[in-house]
Short mmCIF file of C-alpha atoms (C1' of nucleotides) in Angstrom, two decimals:
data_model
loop_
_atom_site.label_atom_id
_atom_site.label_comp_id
_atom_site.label_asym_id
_atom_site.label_seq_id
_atom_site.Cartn_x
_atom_site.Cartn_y
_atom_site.Cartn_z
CA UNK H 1 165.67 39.41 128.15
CA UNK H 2 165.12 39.95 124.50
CA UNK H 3 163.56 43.26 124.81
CA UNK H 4 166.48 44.23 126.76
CA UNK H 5 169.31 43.06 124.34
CA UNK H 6 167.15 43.89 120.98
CA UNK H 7 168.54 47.68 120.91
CA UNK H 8 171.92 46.61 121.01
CA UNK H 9 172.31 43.73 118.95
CA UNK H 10 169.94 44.18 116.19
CA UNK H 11 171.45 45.44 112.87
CA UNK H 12 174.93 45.02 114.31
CA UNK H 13 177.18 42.44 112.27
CA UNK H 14 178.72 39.35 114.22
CA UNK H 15 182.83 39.81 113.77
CA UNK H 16 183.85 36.59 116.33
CA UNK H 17 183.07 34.53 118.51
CA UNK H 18 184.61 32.72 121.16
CA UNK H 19 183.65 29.45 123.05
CA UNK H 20 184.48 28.06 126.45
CA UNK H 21 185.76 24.37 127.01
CA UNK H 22 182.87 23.07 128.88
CA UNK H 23 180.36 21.19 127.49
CA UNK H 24 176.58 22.91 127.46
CA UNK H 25 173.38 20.24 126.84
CA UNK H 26 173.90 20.62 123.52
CA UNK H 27 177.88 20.96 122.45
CA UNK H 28 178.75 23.99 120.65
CA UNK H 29 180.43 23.10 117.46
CA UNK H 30 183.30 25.29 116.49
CA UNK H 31 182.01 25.39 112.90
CA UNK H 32 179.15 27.07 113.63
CA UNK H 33 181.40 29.89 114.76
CA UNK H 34 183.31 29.80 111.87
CA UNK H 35 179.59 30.35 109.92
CA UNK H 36 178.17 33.16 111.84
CA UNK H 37 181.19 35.61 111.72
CA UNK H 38 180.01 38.43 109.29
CA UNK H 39 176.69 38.08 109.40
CA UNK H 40 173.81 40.71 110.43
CA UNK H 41 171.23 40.13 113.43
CA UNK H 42 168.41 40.91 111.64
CA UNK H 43 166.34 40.25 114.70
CA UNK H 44 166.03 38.71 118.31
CA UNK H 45 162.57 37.20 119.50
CA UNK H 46 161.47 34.50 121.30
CA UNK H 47 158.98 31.51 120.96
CA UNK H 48 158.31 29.29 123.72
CA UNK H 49 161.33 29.33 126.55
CA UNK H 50 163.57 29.81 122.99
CA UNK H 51 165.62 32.97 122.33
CA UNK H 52 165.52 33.36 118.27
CA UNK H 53 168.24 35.30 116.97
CA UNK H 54 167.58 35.73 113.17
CA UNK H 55 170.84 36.10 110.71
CA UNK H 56 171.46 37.12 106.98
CA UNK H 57 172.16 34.53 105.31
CA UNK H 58 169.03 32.12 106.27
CA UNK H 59 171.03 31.31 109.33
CA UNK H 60 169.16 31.15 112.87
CA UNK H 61 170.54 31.06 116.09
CA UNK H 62 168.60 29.28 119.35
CA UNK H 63 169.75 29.81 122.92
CA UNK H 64 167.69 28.10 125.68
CA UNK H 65 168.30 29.27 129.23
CA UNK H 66 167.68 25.84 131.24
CA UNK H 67 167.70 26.96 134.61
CA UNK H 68 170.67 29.83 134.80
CA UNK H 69 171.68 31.04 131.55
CA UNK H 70 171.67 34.39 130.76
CA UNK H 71 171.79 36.03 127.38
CA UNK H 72 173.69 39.60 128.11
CA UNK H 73 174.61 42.77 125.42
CA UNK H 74 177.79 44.46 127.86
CA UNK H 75 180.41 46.53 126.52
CA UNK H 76 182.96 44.74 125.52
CA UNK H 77 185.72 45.67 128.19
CA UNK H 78 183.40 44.32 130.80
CA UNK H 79 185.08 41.68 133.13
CA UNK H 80 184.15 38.41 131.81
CA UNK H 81 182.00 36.37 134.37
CA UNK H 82 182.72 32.96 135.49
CA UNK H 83 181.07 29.90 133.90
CA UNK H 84 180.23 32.16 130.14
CA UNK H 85 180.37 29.85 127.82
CA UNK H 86 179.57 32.08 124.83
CA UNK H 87 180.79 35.91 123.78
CA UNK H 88 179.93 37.20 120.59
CA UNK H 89 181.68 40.27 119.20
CA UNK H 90 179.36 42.53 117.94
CA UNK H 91 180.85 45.43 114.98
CA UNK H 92 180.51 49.19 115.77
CA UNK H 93 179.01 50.42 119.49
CA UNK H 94 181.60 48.39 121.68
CA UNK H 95 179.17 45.39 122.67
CA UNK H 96 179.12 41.77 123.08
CA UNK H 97 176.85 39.18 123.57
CA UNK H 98 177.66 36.82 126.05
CA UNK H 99 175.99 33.25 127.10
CA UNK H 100 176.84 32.58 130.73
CA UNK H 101 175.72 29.72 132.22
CA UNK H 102 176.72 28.24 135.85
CA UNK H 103 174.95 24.52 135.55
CA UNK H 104 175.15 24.16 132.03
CA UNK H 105 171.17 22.63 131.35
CA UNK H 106 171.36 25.43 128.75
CA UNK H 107 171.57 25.25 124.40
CA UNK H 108 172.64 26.92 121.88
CA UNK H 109 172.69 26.51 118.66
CA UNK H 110 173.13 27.09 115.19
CA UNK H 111 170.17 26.42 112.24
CA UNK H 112 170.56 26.92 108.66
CA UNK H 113 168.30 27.23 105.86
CA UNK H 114 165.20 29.30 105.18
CA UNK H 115 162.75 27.07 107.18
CA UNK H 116 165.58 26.22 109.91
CA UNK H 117 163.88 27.48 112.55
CA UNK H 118 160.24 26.64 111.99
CA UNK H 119 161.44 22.93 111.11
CA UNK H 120 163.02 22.84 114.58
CA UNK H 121 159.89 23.81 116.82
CA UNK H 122 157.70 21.93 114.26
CA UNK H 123 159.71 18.40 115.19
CA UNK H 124 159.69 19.46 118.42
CA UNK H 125 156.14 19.41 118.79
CA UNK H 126 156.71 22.75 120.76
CA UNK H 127 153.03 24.41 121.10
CA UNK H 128 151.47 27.50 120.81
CA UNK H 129 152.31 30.57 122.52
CA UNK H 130 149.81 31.03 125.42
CA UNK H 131 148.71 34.65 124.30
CA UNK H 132 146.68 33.30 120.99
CA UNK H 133 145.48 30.32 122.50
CA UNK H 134 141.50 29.84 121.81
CA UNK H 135 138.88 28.03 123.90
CA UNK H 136 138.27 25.01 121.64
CA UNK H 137 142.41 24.30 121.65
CA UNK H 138 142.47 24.19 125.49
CA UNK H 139 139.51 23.06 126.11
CA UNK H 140 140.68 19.97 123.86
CA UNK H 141 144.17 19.32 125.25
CA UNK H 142 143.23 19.31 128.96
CA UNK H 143 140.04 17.00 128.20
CA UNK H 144 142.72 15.06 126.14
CA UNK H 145 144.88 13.93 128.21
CA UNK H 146 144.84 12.22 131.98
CA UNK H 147 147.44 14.30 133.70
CA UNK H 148 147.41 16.56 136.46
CA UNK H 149 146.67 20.30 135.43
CA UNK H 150 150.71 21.12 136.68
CA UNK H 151 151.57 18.33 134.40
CA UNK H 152 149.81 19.58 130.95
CA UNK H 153 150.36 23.51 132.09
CA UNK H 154 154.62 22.00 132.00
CA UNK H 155 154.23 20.41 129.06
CA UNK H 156 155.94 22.36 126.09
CA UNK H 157 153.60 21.22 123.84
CA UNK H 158 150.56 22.13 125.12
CA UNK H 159 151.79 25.67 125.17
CA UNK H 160 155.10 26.94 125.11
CA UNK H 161 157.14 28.87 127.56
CA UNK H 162 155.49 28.07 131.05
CA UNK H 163 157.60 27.26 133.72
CA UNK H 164 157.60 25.84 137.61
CA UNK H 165 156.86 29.36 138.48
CA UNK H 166 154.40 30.69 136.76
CA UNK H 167 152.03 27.29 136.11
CA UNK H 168 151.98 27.71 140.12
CA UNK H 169 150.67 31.41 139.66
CA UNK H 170 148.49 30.50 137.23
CA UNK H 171 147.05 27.98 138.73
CA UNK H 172 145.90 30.16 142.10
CA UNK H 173 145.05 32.91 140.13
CA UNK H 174 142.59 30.78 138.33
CA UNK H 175 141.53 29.29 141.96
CA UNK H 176 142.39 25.55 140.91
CA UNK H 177 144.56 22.98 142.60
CA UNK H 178 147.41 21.83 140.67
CA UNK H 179 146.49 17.60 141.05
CA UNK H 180 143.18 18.30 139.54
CA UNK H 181 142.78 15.94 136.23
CA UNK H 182 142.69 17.76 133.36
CA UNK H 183 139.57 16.22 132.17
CA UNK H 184 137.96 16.95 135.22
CA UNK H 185 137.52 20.42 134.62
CA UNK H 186 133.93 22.43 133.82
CA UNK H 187 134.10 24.88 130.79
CA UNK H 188 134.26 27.53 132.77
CA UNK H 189 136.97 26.57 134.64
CA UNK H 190 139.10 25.43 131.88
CA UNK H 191 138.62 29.22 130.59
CA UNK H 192 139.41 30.79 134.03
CA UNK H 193 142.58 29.06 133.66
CA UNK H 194 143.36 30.16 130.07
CA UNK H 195 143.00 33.72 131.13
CA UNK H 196 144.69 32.99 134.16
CA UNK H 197 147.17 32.07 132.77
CA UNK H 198 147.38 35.09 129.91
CA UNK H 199 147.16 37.73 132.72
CA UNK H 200 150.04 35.69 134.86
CA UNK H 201 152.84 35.52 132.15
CA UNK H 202 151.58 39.33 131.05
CA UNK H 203 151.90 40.63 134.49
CA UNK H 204 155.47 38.86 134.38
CA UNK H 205 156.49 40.01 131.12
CA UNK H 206 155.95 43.62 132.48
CA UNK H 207 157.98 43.21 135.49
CA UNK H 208 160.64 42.01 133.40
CA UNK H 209 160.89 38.69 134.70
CA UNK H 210 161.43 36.88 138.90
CA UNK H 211 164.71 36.56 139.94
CA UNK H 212 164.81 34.11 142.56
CA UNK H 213 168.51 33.34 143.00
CA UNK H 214 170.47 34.72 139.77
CA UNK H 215 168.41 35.85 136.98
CA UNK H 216 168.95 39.14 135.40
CA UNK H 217 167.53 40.25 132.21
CA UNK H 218 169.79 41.19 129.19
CA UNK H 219 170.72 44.29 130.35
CA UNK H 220 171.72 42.85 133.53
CA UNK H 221 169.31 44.06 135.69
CA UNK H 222 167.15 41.66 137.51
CA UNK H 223 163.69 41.21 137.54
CA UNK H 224 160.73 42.47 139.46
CA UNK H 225 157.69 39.86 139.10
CA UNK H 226 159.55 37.72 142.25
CA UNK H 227 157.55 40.52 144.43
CA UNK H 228 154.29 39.78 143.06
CA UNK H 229 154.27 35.99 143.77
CA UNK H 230 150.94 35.06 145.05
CA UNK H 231 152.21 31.64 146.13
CA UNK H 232 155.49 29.89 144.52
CA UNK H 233 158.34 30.16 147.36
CA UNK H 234 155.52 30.95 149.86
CA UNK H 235 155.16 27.55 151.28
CA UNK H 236 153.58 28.03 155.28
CA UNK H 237 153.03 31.42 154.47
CA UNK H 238 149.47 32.71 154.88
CA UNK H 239 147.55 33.01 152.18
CA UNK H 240 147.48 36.56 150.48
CA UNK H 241 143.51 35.84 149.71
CA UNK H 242 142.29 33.80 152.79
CA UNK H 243 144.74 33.89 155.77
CA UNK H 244 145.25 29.90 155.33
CA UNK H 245 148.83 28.15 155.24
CA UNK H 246 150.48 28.07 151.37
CA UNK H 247 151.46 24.27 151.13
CA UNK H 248 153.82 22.74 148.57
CA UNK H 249 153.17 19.16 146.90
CA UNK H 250 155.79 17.58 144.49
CA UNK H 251 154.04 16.80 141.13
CA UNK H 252 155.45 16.54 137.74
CA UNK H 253 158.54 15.86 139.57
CA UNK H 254 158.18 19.86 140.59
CA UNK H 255 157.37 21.58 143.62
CA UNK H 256 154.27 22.95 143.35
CA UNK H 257 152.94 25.89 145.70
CA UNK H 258 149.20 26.37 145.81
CA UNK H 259 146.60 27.47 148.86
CA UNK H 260 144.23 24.17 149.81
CA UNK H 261 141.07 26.33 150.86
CA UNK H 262 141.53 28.83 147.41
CA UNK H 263 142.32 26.11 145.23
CA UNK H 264 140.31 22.67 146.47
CA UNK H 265 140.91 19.52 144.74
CA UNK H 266 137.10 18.55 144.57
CA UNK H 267 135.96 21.16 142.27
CA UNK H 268 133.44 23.69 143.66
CA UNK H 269 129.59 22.83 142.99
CA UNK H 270 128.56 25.20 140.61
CA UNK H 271 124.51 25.33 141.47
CA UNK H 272 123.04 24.34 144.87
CA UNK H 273 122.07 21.12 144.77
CA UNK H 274 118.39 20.91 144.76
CA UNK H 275 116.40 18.72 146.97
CA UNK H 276 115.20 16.27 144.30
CA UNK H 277 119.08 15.88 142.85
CA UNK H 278 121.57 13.79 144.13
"C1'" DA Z 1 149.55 6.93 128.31
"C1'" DT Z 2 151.35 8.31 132.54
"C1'" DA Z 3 153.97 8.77 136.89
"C1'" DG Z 4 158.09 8.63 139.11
"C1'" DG Z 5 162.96 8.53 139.42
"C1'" DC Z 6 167.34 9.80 137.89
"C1'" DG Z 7 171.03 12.35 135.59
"C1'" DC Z 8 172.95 16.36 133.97
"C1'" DC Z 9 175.61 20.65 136.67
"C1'" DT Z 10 176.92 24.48 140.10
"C1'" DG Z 11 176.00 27.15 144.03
"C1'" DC Z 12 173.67 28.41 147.99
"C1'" DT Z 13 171.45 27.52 152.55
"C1'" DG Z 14 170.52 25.44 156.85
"C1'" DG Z 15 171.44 22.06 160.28
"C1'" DC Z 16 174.70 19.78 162.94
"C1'" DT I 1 184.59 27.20 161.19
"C1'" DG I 2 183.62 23.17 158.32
"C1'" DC I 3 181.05 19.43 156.40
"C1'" DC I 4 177.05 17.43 154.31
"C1'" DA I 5 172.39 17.04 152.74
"C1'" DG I 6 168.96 19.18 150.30
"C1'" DC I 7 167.30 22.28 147.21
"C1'" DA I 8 166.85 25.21 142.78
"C1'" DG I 9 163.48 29.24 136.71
"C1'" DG I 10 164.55 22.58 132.70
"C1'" DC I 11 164.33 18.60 130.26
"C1'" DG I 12 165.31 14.03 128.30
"C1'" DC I 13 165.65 9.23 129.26
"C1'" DC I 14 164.35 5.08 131.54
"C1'" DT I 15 161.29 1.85 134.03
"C1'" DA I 16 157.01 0.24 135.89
#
DNA sequence: ATAGGCGCCTGCTGGC
DNA sequence: TGCCAGCAGGCGCCTA
């Protein structure tokens, strides 16, 4: 979604803004309209499931998507969805930005000050991002804690940005079952699932995204990845890597899609065990 | 510390 | 055809 709006946003002053009635997770405030109007996107990026849109001025704005927002640079005459929330008027090339949102579990807002930004995901305790995460860090957090593996992969501050979808991927790409304790996990499985998870979300990134039901990207287009899913939605499918029956188990309060014989909850002896052993 | 349940919302699907 | 239950890319709050 950023990559897609970047072109047409970046550079481009703000000259208005306009905000719907209803209520998003967190409530607009009409002052922070009042605050962006003239100023510059310097820059859109994204850190964690956040969308960073970088002003002049030290200001910062945040959108977070929740389950159906969508972040979209249209021209400006373009008929106006239902349930958008935000539009943004962007100076010279005929765009806006608009924040549409049918169930509302989105955010956005508005962060001043140099440090704005940073001082939000600090007190947020929002992790790393996934791609620069080293051995000793993950190693430590899933030893660290007594969850399930679904639970810590969810968990923002562990590492940011993975969702229902892709912990599921992850997790039978790395070949372990999603109720497994995180402390219960050898070295070199804890790895397999760090790279796992890496090759997952990069995979993703490059087919811009799954659209299940409604997601598009920010040029409106939707998404690819939903044709590569190994085993989220797949539920009594056959397996794509041993024939066997994709089941679904609610953890974390999430549905969680994995393959019993690929992924077994009692992990895999590594070595044979030897006749004197045991 | 952790799991589970609920609430926040709208829209779609499948069963009756 | 219509109604109703159940479900969904997230997350924060509460209780046990």
């Amino acid at each position: 979604m950023v990559r897609e709006i970047r072109p047409f946003v970046v550079g481009r002053r703000l000259t208005g803004v306009r905000a719907s009635r209803r209520r998003l997770r967190r409530p607009w405030s009409p002052a922070w309209g009042r605050r962006l109007r003239g100023r510059e996107i310097l820059d859109v990026r994204r850190r964690g499931k956040w969308i960073v849109v970088d002003l002049s001025d030290d200001l910062g704005l945040l959108v977070h998507l929740g389950m159906t927002g969508r972040l979209v640079a249209v021209p400006a005459g373009a008929p106006v969805a239902s349930h958008t929330h935000l539009v943004f008027d962007l100076a010279s090339g005929g765009m806006q930005l608009r924040f549409r949102d049918p169930r509302r579990f989105g955010a956005v807002c508005l962060l001043r000050g140099p440090q704005g930004v940073d001082r939000f995901f600090l007190e947020s305790g929002l992790g790393p991002e996934p791609f620069g995460v080293d051995r000793g860090y993950w190693r430590c957090r899933l030893a660290g804690s007594r969850r399930c593996l679904k639970a810590i992969l969810l968990d923002q501050r562990v590492v940011a940005g993975v969702g229902n979808i892709y912990a599921d991927e992850a997790l039978f790409a790395a070949g372990l079952h999603p109720a497994r304790p995180g402390p219960s996990l050898a070295v070199d499985e804890a790895d397999r699932l760090r790279r796992a998870l890496v090759a997952v979300l990069r995979r993703a990134i490059r087919g811009r995204g799954s659209t299940i039901r409604d997601y598009v990207g920010g040029s409106g287009r939707p998404g690819g990845f939903q044709r590569r899913f190994r085993v989220y939605g797949r539920t009594g499918e056959a397996c794509f890597r041993c024939g066997g029956q994709v089941c679904c188990l609610r953890l974390a309060g999430r549905s969680s899609h994995f393959c019993p014989r690929c992924q077994p909850l009692a992990p895999s002896p590594a070595v044979p065990e030897g006749p004197g052993r045991g």
